[in-house]
Structures are given as structure tokens and as C-alpha cells.
Coordinates of C-alpha atoms in Angstrom, one line a residue:
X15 CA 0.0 0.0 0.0
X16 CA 1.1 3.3 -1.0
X17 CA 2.8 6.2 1.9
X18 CA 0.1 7.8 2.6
X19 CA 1.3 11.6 2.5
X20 CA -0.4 14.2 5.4
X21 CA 0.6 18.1 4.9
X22 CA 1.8 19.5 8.1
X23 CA -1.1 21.6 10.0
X24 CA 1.5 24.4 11.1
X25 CA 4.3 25.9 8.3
X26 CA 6.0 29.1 8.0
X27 CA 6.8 30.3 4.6
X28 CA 7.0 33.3 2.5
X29 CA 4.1 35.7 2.0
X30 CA 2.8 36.3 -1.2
X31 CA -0.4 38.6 -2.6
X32 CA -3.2 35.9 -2.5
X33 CA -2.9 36.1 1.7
X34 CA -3.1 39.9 1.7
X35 CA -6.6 39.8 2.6
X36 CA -6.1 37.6 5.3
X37 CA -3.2 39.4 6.9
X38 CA -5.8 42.3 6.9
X39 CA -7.9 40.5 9.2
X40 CA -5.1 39.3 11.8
X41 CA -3.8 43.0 11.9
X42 CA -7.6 43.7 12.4
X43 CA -7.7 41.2 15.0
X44 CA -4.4 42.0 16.6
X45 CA -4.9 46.0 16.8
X46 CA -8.4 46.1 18.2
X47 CA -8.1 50.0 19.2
X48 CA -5.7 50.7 16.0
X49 CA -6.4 51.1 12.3
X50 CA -5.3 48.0 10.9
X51 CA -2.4 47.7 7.9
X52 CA -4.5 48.6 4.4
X53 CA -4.0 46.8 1.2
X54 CA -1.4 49.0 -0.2
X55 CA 0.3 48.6 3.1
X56 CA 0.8 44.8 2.4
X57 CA 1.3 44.9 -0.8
X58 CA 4.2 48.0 -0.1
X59 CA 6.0 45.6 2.0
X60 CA 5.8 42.9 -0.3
X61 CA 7.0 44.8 -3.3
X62 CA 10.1 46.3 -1.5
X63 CA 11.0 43.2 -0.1
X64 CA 9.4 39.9 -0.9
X65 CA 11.2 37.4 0.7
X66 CA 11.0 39.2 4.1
X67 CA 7.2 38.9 5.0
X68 CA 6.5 35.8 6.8
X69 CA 3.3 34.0 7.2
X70 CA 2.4 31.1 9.5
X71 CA -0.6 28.8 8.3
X72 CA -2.3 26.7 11.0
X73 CA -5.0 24.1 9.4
X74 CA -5.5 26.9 6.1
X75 CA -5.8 29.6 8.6
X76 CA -3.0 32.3 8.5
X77 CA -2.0 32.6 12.7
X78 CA 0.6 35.1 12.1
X79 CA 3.1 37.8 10.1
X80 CA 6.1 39.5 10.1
X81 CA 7.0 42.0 8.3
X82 CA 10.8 42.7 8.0
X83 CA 13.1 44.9 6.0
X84 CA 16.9 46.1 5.7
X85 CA 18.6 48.7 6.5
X86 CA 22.3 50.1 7.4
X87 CA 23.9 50.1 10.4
X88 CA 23.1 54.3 10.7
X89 CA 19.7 54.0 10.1
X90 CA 18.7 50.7 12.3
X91 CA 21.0 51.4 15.0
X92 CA 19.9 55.1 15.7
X93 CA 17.5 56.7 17.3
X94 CA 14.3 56.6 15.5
X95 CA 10.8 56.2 15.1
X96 CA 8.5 53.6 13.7
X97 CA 7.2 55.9 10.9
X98 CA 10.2 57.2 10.2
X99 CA 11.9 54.0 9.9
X100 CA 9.2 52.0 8.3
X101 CA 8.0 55.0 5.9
X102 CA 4.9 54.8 7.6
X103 CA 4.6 51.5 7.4
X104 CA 4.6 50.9 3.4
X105 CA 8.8 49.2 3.7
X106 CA 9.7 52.0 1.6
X107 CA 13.1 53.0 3.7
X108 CA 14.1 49.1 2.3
X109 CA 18.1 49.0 1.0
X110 CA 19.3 46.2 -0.3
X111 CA 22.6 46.9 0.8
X112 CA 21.7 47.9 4.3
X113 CA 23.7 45.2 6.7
X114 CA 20.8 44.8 9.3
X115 CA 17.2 42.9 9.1
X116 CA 15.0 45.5 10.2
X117 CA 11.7 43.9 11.8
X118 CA 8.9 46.2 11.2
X119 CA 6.0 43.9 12.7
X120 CA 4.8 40.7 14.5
X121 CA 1.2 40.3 14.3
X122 CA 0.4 36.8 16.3
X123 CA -3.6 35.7 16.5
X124 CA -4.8 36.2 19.9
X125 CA -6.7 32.9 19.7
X126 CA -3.6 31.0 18.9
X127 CA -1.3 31.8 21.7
X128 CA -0.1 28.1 22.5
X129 CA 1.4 27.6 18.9
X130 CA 4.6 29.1 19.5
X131 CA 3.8 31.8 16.8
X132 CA 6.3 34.3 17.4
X133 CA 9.3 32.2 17.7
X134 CA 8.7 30.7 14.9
X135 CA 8.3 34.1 13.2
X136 CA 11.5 35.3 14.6
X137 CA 13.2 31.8 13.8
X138 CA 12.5 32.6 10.1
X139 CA 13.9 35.6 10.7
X140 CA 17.0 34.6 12.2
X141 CA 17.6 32.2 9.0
X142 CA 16.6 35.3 6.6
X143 CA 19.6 37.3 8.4
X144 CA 22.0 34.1 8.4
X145 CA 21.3 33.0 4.8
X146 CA 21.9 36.9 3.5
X147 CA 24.7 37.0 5.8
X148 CA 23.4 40.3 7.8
X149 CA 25.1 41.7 10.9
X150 CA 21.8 41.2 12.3
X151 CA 18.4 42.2 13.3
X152 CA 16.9 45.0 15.0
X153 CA 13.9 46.3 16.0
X154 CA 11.8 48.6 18.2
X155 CA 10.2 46.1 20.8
X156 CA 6.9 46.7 23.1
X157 CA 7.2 47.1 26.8
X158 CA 3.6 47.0 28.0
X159 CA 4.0 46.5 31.2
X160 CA 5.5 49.7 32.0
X161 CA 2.4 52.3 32.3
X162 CA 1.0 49.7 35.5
X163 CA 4.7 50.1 36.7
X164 CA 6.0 53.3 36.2
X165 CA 4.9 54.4 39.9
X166 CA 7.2 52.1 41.4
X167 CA 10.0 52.5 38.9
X168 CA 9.1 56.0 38.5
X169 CA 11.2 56.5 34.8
X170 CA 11.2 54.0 31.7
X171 CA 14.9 53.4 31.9
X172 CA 14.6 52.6 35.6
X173 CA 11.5 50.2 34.5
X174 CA 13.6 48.7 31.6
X175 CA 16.7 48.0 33.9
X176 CA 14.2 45.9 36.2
X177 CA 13.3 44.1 33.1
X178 CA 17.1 43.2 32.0
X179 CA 17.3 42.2 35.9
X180 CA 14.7 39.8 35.6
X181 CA 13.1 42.2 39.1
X182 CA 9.8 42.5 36.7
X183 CA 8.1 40.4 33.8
X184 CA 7.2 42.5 31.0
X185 CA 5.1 40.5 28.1
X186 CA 6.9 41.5 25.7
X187 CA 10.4 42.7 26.4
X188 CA 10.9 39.8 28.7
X189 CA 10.3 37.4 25.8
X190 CA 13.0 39.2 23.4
X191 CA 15.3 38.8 26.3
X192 CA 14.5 34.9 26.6
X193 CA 15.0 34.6 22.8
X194 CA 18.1 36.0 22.6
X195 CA 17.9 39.5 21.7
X196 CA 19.7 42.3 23.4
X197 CA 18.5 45.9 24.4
X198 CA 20.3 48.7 23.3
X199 CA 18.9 51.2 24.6
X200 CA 15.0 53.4 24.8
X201 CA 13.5 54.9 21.5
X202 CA 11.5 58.0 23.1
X203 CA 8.6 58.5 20.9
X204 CA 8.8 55.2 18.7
X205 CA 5.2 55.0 18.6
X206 CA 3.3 57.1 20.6
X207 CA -0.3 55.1 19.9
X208 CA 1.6 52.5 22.2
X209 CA 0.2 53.9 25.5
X210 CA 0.9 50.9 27.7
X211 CA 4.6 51.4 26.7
X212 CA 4.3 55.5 26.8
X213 CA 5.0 55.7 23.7
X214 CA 8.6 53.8 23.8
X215 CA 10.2 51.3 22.1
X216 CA 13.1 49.4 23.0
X217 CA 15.6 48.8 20.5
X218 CA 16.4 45.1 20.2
X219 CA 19.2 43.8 18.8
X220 CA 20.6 39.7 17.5
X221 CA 23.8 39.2 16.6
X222 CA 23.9 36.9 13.4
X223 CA 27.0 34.8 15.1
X224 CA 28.0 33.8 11.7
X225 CA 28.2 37.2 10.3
X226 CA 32.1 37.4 9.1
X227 CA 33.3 41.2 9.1
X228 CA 36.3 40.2 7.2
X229 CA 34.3 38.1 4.1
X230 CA 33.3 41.0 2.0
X231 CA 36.9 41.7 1.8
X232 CA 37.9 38.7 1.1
X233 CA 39.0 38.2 -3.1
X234 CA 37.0 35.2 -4.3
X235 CA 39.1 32.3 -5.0
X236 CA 37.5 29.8 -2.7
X237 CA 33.9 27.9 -3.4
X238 CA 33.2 28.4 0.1
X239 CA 34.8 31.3 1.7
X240 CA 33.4 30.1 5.2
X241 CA 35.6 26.7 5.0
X242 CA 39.3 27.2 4.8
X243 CA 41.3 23.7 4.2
X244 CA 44.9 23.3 6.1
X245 CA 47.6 21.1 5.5
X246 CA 50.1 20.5 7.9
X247 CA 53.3 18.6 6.8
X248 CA 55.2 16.1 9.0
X249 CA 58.5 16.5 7.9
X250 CA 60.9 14.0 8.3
X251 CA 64.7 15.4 8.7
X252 CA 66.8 14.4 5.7
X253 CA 70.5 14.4 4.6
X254 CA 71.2 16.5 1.6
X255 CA 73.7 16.9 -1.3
X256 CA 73.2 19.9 -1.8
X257 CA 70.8 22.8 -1.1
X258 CA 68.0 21.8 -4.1
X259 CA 67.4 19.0 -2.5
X260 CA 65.8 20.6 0.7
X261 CA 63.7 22.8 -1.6
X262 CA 62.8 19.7 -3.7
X263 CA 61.1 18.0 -1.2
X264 CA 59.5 21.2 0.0
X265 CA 58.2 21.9 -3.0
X266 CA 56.5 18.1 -3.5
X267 CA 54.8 18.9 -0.4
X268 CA 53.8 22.3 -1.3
X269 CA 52.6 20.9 -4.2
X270 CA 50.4 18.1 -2.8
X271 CA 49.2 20.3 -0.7
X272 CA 47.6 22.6 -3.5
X273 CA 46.3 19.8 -5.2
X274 CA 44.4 19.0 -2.4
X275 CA 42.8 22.6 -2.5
X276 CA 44.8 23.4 0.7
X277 CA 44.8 26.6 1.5
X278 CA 47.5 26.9 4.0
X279 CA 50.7 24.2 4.0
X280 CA 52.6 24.4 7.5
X281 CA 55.8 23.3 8.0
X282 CA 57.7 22.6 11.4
X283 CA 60.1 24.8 13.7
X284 CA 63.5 24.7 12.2
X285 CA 63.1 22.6 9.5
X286 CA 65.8 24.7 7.7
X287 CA 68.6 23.4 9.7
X288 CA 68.3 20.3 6.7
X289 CA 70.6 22.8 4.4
X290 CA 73.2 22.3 7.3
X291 CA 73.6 18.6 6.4
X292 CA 75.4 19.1 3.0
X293 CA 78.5 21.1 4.7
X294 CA 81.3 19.1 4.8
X295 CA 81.6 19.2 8.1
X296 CA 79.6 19.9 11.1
X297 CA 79.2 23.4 11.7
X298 CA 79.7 24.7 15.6
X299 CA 77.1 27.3 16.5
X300 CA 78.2 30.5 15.4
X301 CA 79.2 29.3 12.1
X302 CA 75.9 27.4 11.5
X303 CA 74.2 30.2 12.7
X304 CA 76.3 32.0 9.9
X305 CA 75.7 29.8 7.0
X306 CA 72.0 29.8 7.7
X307 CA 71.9 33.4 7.6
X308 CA 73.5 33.2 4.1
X309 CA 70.8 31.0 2.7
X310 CA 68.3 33.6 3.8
X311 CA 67.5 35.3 0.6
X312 CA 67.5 32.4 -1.2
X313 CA 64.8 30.3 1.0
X314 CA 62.4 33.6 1.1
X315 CA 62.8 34.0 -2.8
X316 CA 62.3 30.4 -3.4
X317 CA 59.6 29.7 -0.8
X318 CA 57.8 33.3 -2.5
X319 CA 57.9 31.5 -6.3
X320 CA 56.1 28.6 -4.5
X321 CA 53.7 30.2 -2.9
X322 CA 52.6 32.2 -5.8
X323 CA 52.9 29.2 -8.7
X324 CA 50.9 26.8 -6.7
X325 CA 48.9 28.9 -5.5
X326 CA 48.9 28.5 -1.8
X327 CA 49.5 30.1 1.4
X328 CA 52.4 28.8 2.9
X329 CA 53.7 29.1 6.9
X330 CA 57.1 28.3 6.7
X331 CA 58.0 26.6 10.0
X332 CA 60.9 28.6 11.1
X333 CA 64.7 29.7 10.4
X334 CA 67.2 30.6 12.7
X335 CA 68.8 33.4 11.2
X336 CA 70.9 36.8 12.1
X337 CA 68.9 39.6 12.0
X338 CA 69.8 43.4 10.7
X339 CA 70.0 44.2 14.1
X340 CA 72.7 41.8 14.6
X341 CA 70.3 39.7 16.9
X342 CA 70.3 36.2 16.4
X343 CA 66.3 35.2 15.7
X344 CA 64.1 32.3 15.5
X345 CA 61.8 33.8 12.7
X346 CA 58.7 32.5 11.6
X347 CA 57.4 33.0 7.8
X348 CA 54.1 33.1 6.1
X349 CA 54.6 33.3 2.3
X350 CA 51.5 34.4 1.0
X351 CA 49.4 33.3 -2.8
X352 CA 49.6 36.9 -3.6
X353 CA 53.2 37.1 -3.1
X354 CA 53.8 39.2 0.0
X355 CA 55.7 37.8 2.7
X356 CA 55.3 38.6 6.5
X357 CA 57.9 37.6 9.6
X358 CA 57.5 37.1 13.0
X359 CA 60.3 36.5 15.4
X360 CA 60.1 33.7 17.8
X361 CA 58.8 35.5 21.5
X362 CA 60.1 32.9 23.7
X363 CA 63.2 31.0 23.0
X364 CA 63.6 27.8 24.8
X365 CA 66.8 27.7 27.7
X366 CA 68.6 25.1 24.9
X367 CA 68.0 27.9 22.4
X368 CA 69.2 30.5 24.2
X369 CA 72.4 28.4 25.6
X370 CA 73.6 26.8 22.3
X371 CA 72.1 29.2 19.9
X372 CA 72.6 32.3 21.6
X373 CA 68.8 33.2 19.8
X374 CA 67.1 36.2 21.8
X375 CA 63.3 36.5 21.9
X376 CA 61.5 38.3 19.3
X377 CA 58.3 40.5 18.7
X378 CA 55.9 42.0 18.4
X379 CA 53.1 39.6 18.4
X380 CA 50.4 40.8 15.5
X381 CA 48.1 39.0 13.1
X382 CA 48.5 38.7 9.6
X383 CA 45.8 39.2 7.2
X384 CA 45.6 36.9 4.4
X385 CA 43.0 36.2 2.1
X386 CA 41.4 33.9 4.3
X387 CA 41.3 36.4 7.4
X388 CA 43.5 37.3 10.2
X389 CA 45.9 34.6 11.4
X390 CA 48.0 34.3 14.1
X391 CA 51.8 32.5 14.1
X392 CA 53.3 31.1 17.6
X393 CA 56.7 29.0 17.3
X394 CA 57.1 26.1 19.5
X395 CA 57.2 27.3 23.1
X396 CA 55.1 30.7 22.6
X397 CA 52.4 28.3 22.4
X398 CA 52.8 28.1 26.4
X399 CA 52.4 31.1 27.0
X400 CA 48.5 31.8 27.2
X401 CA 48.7 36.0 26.6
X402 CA 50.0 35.7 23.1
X403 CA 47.3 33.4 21.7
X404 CA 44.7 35.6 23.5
X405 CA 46.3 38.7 21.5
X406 CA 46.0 37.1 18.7
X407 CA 42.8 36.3 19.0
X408 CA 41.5 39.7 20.7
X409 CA 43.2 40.7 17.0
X410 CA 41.1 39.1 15.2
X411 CA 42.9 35.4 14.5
X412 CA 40.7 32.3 14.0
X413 CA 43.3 30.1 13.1
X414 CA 46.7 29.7 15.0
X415 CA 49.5 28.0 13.6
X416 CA 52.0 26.4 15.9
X417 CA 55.1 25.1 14.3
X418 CA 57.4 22.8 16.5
X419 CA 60.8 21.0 16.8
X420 CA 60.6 18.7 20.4
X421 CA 63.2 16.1 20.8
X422 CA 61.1 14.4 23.4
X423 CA 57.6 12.9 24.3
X424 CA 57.6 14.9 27.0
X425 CA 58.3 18.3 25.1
X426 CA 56.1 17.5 22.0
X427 CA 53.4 16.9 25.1
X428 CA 53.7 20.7 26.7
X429 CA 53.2 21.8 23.2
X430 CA 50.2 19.6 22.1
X431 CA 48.6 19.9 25.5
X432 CA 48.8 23.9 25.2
X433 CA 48.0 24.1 22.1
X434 CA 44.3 22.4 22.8
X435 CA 44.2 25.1 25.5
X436 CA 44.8 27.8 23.2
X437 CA 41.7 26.6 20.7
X438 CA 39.6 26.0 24.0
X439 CA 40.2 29.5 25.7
X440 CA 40.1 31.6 22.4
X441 CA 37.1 29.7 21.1
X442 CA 39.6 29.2 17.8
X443 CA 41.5 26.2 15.6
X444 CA 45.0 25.3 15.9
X445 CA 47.3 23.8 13.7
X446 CA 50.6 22.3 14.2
X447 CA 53.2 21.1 12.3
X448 CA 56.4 19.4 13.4
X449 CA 60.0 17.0 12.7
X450 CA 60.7 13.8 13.4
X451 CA 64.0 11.4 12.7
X452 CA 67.6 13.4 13.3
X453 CA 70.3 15.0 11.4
X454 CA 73.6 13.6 13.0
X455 CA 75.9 15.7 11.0
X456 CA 73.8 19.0 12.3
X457 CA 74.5 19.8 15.8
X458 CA 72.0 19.8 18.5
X459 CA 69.3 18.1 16.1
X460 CA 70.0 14.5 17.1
X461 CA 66.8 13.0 17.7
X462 CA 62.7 14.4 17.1
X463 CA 59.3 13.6 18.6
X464 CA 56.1 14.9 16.7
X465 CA 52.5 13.8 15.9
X466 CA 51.3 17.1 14.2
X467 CA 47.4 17.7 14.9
X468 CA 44.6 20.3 14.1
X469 CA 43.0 21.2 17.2
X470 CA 39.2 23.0 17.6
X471 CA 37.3 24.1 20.4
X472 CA 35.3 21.7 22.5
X473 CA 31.7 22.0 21.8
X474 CA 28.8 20.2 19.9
X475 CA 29.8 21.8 16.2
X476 CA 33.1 20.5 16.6
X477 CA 34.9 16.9 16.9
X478 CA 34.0 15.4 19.6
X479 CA 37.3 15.2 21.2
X480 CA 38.9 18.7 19.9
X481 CA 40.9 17.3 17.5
X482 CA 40.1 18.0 14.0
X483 CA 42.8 15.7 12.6
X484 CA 46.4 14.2 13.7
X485 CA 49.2 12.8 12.3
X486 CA 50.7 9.4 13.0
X487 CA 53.8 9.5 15.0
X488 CA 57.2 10.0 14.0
X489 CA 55.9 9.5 10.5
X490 CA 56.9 11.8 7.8
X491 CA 53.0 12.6 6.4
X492 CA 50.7 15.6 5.7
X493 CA 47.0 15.8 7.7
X494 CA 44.3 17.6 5.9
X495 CA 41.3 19.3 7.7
X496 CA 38.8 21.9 6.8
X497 CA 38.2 24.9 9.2
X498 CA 34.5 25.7 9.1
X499 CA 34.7 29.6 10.3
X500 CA 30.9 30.1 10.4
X501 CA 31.2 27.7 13.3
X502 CA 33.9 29.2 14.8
X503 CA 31.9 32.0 15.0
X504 CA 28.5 30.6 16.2
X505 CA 30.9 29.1 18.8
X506 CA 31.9 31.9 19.9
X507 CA 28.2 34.1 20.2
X508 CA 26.0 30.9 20.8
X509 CA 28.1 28.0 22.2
X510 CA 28.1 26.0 25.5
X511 CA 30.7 28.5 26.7
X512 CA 31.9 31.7 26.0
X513 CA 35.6 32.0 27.1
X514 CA 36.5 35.4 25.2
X515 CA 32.9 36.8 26.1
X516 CA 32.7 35.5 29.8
X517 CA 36.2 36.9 30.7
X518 CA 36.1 39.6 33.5
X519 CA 37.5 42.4 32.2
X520 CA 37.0 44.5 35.3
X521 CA 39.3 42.1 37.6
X522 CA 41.8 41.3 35.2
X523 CA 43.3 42.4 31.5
X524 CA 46.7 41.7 30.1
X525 CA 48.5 45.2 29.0
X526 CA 51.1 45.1 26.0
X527 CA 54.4 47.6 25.9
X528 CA 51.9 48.6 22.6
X529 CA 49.2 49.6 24.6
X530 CA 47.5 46.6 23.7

């Protein structure tokens, strides 16, 4: 026998002409002591903006409407009235390029009250802002409860802080609260036919928590600009002939990488030490030290040309190098698709680097922007060190990118384990890249621990156990994983927890030499 198929008794959908009659009669209905919307009124809204008027249908009958529109940030953030706003009610102040759904009306049958009618109006409405990618919505909500109040509160702001305070249930406001909206502040005159709220409105705000500031800015050269693929490489050290060699088996895994439709390739802490094995002898410190510094123009040019012809971002690991300064630096390099080519100097160098090296920490600690937004680099043992990654991330950085060099389990553990701290406490992804084997004719690289992982933030989106991907250990290999930003973000507004949201700023901040 065939599926019997049952339409559903309650659905939201889009408004369209033929239920202009009917959301007549609700507004008629709804405003009992008010002129209800006219035909033109409707049919304005629907013309300026058709796929923001909402119905919901219970069994035929239309229970409810919302009437949205958009507007920028000036307009739906200021101070203002409904008319104004709303062009008395016709939509007509509509932009299409305004970054903020604009909610003119909720009209909700008395009659139906147990349907959930209104959150499902302001659900649809939520999707509308997230599918159009909108900063937002705003509105001027109702506070009825305030003209059998305002003797014991005695103003509306006093009345409105007793709402946020949960001291006093208001109909209305209290159920934008308890769905998630946030009150900016009173809009004196927003409708002055309103006399149970005197004539106020409150203006309501949600945060779309996918909205990306950074994506219209962003050049298109990604299907998806919310999901940004990483590759980190596992490098195994190698003895060379000669210099090509290293930059051979660079480039193969540069090249994989892009095939894959990797966005970033990172490679490990150090990993340039490998042009050291083709010297004909070991090199003590200072002379390594020296010779490294000589291949430094050829590794940036040669690491540039990749970046650009295969057409991938590339974080590459790090080189110990002399600076112009005459300092001796642990410096971190992100070779950018477009060709540009930023450094950052190792903060924290490790006592053995210090000791044997004679490398001095580096700064300062910024992002970099790249075509896939603000990123952040820490080498090796800044990764334990919780205030950089909280910079970075106050900055603006979503992903982190840790390269390492540990020779033990126990080393490449303090770096793994604060590394998963770093994506749970910022609420961002991590990704790590780092060496295995040894090098015996290179000095002070005898033996390598890695497992190379990309690390999230523990919450429902996310893998269950924070980690995105991992390597195998003390295997040379490359680990793929897509970064899902929109999630990072929701994370971050909407999430179990709310680590950069929740701190407490007014016990505790961390101030930078910068003024950061």
C-alpha cells in the first residue's frame, strides 16, 4: 500500500499577494483600538522586499506575520521612530545593501497563543539574516508593562533595567530577552499610539553569530569562503647533497598540498637546519648560525615563487637566522598566494636555544591578514604562554599555527597539550606542524618527537574530542582538515561556553608595551 502523504497543520513560509486579505484580518484582530495595515500597506512591503514577510498557516488559517526589512547600520542602529523607519509602514526605507534585518511587525492571533507563533516568526527571521549574511536584526520592541509600573520604577529606563534584571516580567520585552535579543537602549517616541509602553520602544538587537566582518573583503578564490582547508606537513629530517634537494622536497609537499585545494601548507620549527647537512663538516654554532643566515634570501625567494605558482599560502615553519639588528632570531614565515611575505620572530626562545644558539626573543606579536582572514603564528614554546594566543585572537585570529621542533615525548606533550588550551580559551582552531628522525651531521638536532594535529574548540559543532585531525607518530606525512569559520563563530556568540565573552575584564586584562 502506497505512503500515505499528510501536509503538516502548522508551516512558516514566505508571504505572497493571495494572503493579503487575510493578513488584513489578523492585523484587524491583533490592533483592536488601532487602524489596521491597508492593502497598499501589504502589498508595499511585499514589493520592497518579498522574501522578508513571513506567514504562519495553522490548518488553512493564517495565525501570524512579520513584516521585515533592511537597512544600514546608521539607520537601524539610531535613534528613531516607527514611521520614520518604516516609511509609515509601506517598507519604503528598504536598502538592499543595508547590513541589518530590520523587523517592522509581529502580528500573532490572539486565539492562537499556544502555537509558539512568534518564535517561529523570529526563527524565520534569524535564517533570513544568516542566509543573507546580515550583521543582524533590530527592532523597536513593546514594553507594556510599564504604564501599570512606572509608579514604582518611576522613569522607563529605571522600569527597563528591572526588566534586564529579571526584578519585573514585562510580556513582551521579557520574551526578546528569553529569545536571545539584546537591548540597546530606549526609543522615546517610537510609537506614541503604544500607551501601555508610553509611547517607547526598546531597541532590540541579535547578533547573526556567523556574520564574518572580514568576508566581503575577502577576493574570491574559494567555493566556500566560510571553510578554509589546512595542511600540515610532518617532515621528516633528511640528509642533503646539496641545497635543491631541501627545496625539492618542499616543494613536492607544497605541491600536494595545492592539489588537495589546501589553503595553508605548515611546516615545522626549524626545519631549515636540513641545508646544514650538506656542509662538509659539522658546523659549531656560530658558524651554522652564519651559514643559515647566508641562505636567507634564497629560501624567502624560493619559498615566495612557490607560494605564488601553486597557488597556496604557505607558513614556513621557522629559520634561525641573524637579524639586521645583529640579533640572532628564530623567525617565523608566512609566504602568502599573492606574493607578499610577512615575519615574526620567535617571542620565547627555549633555555637550549638560548644556551647553544645564543637566539634572543623576538616581537611584536600581530596577526596577519591573508586572504582567508586574520591569522596568528606562535613558534614552539610561545604556544605556552596563554597571553600571546589571547592577543592574537583579541586581533582578530581564528586560526593559530604552531610550528614545533621537540626532541622528546615529554616536550612535544607541553606543546600539544597547550595548544588544545589555546583553541579552548580563544574559542579558535590550531594547527601544528612538526620534525621527526635526526640530522647527526647537524648539531643539536639528534633525535625528534612529533604527531602534528589540528585542534578545535570543545563544543557540539566540533569533533567530539577537539581534534580535528592528527598525524601518525614519528611518521613523515601531511594531515588535511577543513576549518569551518561560520562555526567558529557561532561558537563563539551561541556556544556552551563563552571563554573570550565571559572573561572579567573589570578584575583582570593583560597590558602590552603597545598599549594593547
Amino acid at each position: 500500500m502506497a505512503e500515505k502523504q499528510v501536509s503538516p497543520k502548522i508551516e512558516v513560509r514566505v508571504a505572497v499577494k493571495k494572503d493579503v486579505d487575510a493578513i488584513i484580518a489578523l492585523s484587524s484582530k491583533v490592533f483592536r483600538d488601532e487602524s489596521p495595515y491597508t492593502r497598499g500597506m501589504i502589498l508595499g512591503q511585499m514589493s520592497a522586499f518579498e522574501e522578508g514577510q513571513f506567514v504562519v498557516v495553522f490548518e488553512g488559517e493564517i495565525v501570524g506575520y512579520a513584516a521585515t526589512m533592511m537597512l544600514p547600520e546608521r539607520k537601524a542602529l539610531a535613534q528613531h521612530t516607527w514611521a520614520e523607519v518604516t516609511g509609515g509602514g509601506y517598507a519604503a526605507m528598504h536598502d538592499r545593501k543595508g547590513e541589518w534585518l530590520y523587523g517592522m511587525e509581529v502580528c500573532v492571533d490572539p486565539e492562537r497563543r499556544r502555537l509558539r507563533i512568534g518564535k517561529r516568526l523570529y526563527d524565520a527571521r534569524r535564517r533570513l539574516a544568516t542566509d543573507k549574511h546580515l550583521k543582524g536584526i533590530a527592532f523597536g520592541g513593546r514594553m507594556p508593562g510599564m504604564k501599570r509600573n512606572l509608579k514604582r520604577f518611576g522613569t522607563a529606563e529605571a522600569y527597563l533595567e528591572a526588566v534586564k534584571a529579571n526584578d519585573v516580567k514585562d510580556p513582551v520585552a521579557t520574551f526578546h530577552l528569553n529569545n536571545g535579543f539584546e537591548p540597546l537602549r530606549l526609543l522615546k517616541g517610537y510609537y506614541p499610539a503604544d500607551v501601555e509602553s508610553g509611547g517607547y520602544g526598546v531597541l532590540m538587537v541579535w547578533r547573526n553569530p556567523y556574520y564574518d566582518p572580514q568576508r566581503e573583503e575577502q577576493p574570491v578564490n574559494r567555493g566556500n569562503p566560510d571553510i578554509v582547508r589546512v595542511v600540515t606537513v610532518q617532515m621528516e629530517a633528511r640528509t642533503i647533497a646539496k641545497p635543491q634537494d631541501f627545496y625539492d622536497a618542499v616543494e613536492y609537499f607544497v605541491e600536494v598540498s595545492s592539489e588537495y585545494g589546501g589553503d595553508f601548507v605548515v611546516f615545522p620549527e626549524l626545519f631549515t637546519l636540513m641545508l646544514l647537512s650538506c656542509e662538509p663538516e659539522e658546523l659549531k654554532p656560530d658558524a651554522a648560525i652564519q651559514r643559515l643566515t647566508e641562505h636567507t634570501p634564497e629560501f624567502v625567494q624560493k619559498m615566495t615563487d612557490m607560494a605564488i605558482r601553486r597557488n597556496i599560502n604557505i607558513i614556513g615553519g621557522s629559520h634561525a637566522t641573524k637579524t639586521e639588528t645583529g640579533d640572532i632570531q628564530n623567525v617565523g614565515y608566512a609566504f602568502l598566494r599573492d606574493g607578499s611575505v610577512h615575519a615574526r620572530e620567535k617571542m620565547h626562545p627555549t633555555p637550549n636555544e638560548q644556551t647553544y644558539w645564543q637566539i634572543k626573543g623576538g616581537g611584536p606579536i600581530d596577526v596577519i591578514e591573508t586572504d582567508c582572514g586574520p591569522i596568528g603564528i606562535m613558534i614552539c614554546y610561545d604556544s605556552e604562554f596563554p597571553e600571546i594566543g589571547r592577543r592574537l585572537a583579541d586581533q582578530g585570529a581564528r586560526i593559530l599555527f604552531v610550528p614545533f621542533n621537540t626532541d622528546t615525548r615529554h616536550g612535544y606533550l607541553r606543546v600539544r597539550y597547550c595548544c588544545q588550551a589555546r583553541a579552548v580559551e580563544n574559542q579558535c582552531y590550531v594547527v601544528t606542524s612538526g620534525m621527526t628522525g635526526n640530522l647527526g651531521n647537524v648539531d643539536n638536532l639528534d633525535i625528534e618527537y612529533a604527531q602534528s594535529g589540528i585542534f578545535t574548540p570543545c563544543d557540539f559543532p566540533f569533533a567530539r574530542d577537539g581534534i580535528a585531525a592528527e598525524a601518525s607518530e614519528n611518521v613523515e606525512m601531511v594531515t588535511v582538515a577543513d576549518l569551518n569559520l561560520a562555526t567558529l563563530s557561532w561558537a563563539r556568540y551561541e556556544g556552551s561556553v563563552k571563554n573570550l565573552r565571559d572573561r572579567r575584564l573589570d578584575l583582570y586584562r593583560t597590558t602590552w608595551s603597545d598599549g594593547g
